[in-house]
Amino acid sequence: MGIRADFRLLANIMDHSPAIICAIDSRGHLQQVGGACRQMLGREKDHLLGQAFADIVHPDDRTAALDACGRALTQEQHVCFESRCLGPGGDELVVEWSAFRPPADALLLCIGRDVTEQRQATRRAHEQDAFYRAVAEHGFDTMALLSAEGVYTYVGGSVQKALGYRPEEMVGHSPFEFIHPDDVAAAQAAWAELGAQPVFAVPDCRFRAANGEWRWMETTISNQLLDPAIRAFTLCSRDVTDKKNRAFELAASDQRFRLLFENNQNPAIFQDADGRVLEVNPAYLAFLKMTKEQVMHQPFTDSLPAGLAPCAEELFRVALSGQQLTYEPTLMHDGVERTIAVTKIPLVVEGRVAGVYTTARDITEMATAQRLIKQQAARLHMVLESVTDAFLSMDRDWNLTYLNREGERLLNIIQDAALGKNMWELFPEEAGGIYRQKYQQALDTGQMVRFEAFFDRENRWLELKVYPFAEGVSIFFTDITQRVASDKQLKLLALVAQGTVNSVIITDAQGRTEWVNEAFTKHTGYTVAEMLGQKPGAVLQGPETDPAAIQRFQERLPLQKPFSATILNYKKSGQKLWFSMDITPVFNDVGELTQYIAIQQNINFRKEIEASQAKMTQDLYRHNRDLQQFTYVISHNLRAPLANALGLATVLTKVDKNTEAFGTALTHLRQSMVQADDVLKDLNLVLSIRDQKDLQAVEPLALKEVCEQAINNMDEALHQCGGRVALDCEDRLMTRGSRAYLYSIFYNLLSNSIKYRSEER
């Protein structure tokens, strides 16, 4: 039952795995194919068996795929590679292959996984990343990322236009190193309030440019520390030196202020403390498509879309309290949804807020980019949660940064409680073991590392794939405990099958050969490669095979029940070969027939013995008949001396042994027995002469083959007594005689050796 279950398990893995599992021989032909070929390639596995592996690979990828398979087969390496294949509709699939050759096996095992969507997603992510970088590198605003400790981790290329620095000159430095001493206090106060709201504007600060000039920068900060794709503060800075200078000039000269206001490219208005519009620039009028007369001295909210008016009124009240603020409403403009960054700045005159200056900036592209980043992060999260593999990621300090649900299950930890914690504090027993060594190897080499290891805490085997990246490592891992147990069982099964002297054949449900053991090859001369895909009967049966036996065999197979049969087959050399067969069907978990296992015992000798016994029976019958006739002819010759002997024996019991009569009777008794002996000798001579006519004809015999046959038939007795036979005989050593008599000699020698063995010898 264990072997049958193992084969069912193996068949289930082959047929129900979402990945294509196939076995390839040294010629590159498919010998076994899993059921996933139907879903992935639209082809039945029966049609692929015996075909070249290269036929399912895109022509442009065949050379690389065959080279990879060749390395795995000849160098016993585990090789991973990708190739394109044609799917059911003719579309191209990207398949990731894992190829390796099991020890002491001539077949190459390949496991293929459809990674088309992953590669497409990666390509889209690269395209999006290029887009975002183009915006950051070539936009008017300076984009930057700031770590939680307040250090630049990324600076966009536009900083060179704004401040004259190359991005690498700022990365690793604090913004406070570039801020004017007079503005440091305000910037530090803003930094202290950084976590209060997700998006806010930092007070304008003067930045030291590369040429030593001080430039006013307007900065908006978004707190993205909790976004796993960013984990930083995003800074959007714009050089507002000109605006600042104009603002300063406005305080001294209303004309200079008006010039600045009128020429601002962004929509801007100025409201008094009651909310009425006192000034409006052309950009604002153009944006709303209104005249100045329609806006001037009217409440600001009257010119806004109805949905924005309540929010704008509330934020205006906040600005009247003396607080500068920025918000980003979304509105429809010319039939297009746009995101506007609105900044409200209170105008303080002699300690009193005299009005509020409002400017708007179209940040649709930046907002869209941020939304795409969030969407990409959300999709990535969805993918990682939906994959069947467990997944986790760690930074370079071994702190856990992500763990999906399957990872929670396999590691038996809770994501919320484990994120941010050191992996080796969570699993101290593994801190110095193979897990940390392999993770470090991936970081050191920059290459994917795949390995299998036992997870002591949960008592399970895991298969892990470690992928390094700039911030740490990503790890996919799978529970392979059942596979490891199955491999052990299969190895034991293979060991039993290889060690038995009986032939073993495994076929599929249609009776096509999938595997034979070495004993089969020894008995028949046919190798595994010659039998694969063939029906055993078509190869082994010959001219003298009994058609009735074939008919009985074919009638029993469809019943899907174990049965036994005896049939005459032929070796590859043409010699006759009698097999006693035990055929057992194998079913999967749903009761479907998947395979047949046939165990065949060579019974040539038994058939020879049966023939010999039949001949002996005929000879005994003839001898008995001849003896009856012979006894009838000579019975009177033997009866007389025996009758005399019986009479004399009776007399001797009644006569005194010291008398002369006793001596005379004894002498006559001796003569009678001599006569009887002569009659028997004559009888024996006649029989011997007659037997000389029926001596068996001698034949050439291979001593080693006959001796091996005797050893095989004594195998059970040798096993029970712990005996071992050392046979040293040349294959070409021949003699002439009767095979049955020669076998009897060897058999009796072995039997007597076992029977009369002694512990002292």
CSV table of C-alpha atoms in Angstrom, one decimal, residues 45-46 49 506-515 533-535 593-597:
chain,number,residue,atom,x,y,z
A,45,LYS,CA,0.9,15.3,-22.2
A,46,ASP,CA,0.4,12.1,-24.2
A,49,LEU,CA,5.8,12.2,-24.6
A,506,ILE,CA,5.6,0.5,-14.4
A,507,THR,CA,3.2,1.6,-17.2
A,508,ASP,CA,0.7,4.4,-17.5
A,509,ALA,CA,-3.1,3.9,-17.5
A,510,GLN,CA,-2.9,3.0,-21.2
A,511,GLY,CA,-0.2,0.3,-20.6
A,512,ARG,CA,2.7,2.3,-22.1
A,513,THR,CA,6.0,1.7,-20.3
A,514,GLU,CA,7.2,4.5,-18.0
A,515,TRP,CA,10.0,2.7,-16.1
A,533,GLY,CA,6.4,4.6,-24.4
A,534,GLN,CA,6.2,1.0,-25.6
A,535,LYS,CA,3.5,-1.6,-24.6
A,593,LEU,CA,-6.5,4.7,-12.7
A,594,THR,CA,-3.1,6.2,-13.3
A,595,GLN,CA,-0.6,3.3,-13.6
A,596,TYR,CA,0.0,-0.4,-13.6
A,597,ILE,CA,2.9,-2.1,-11.7
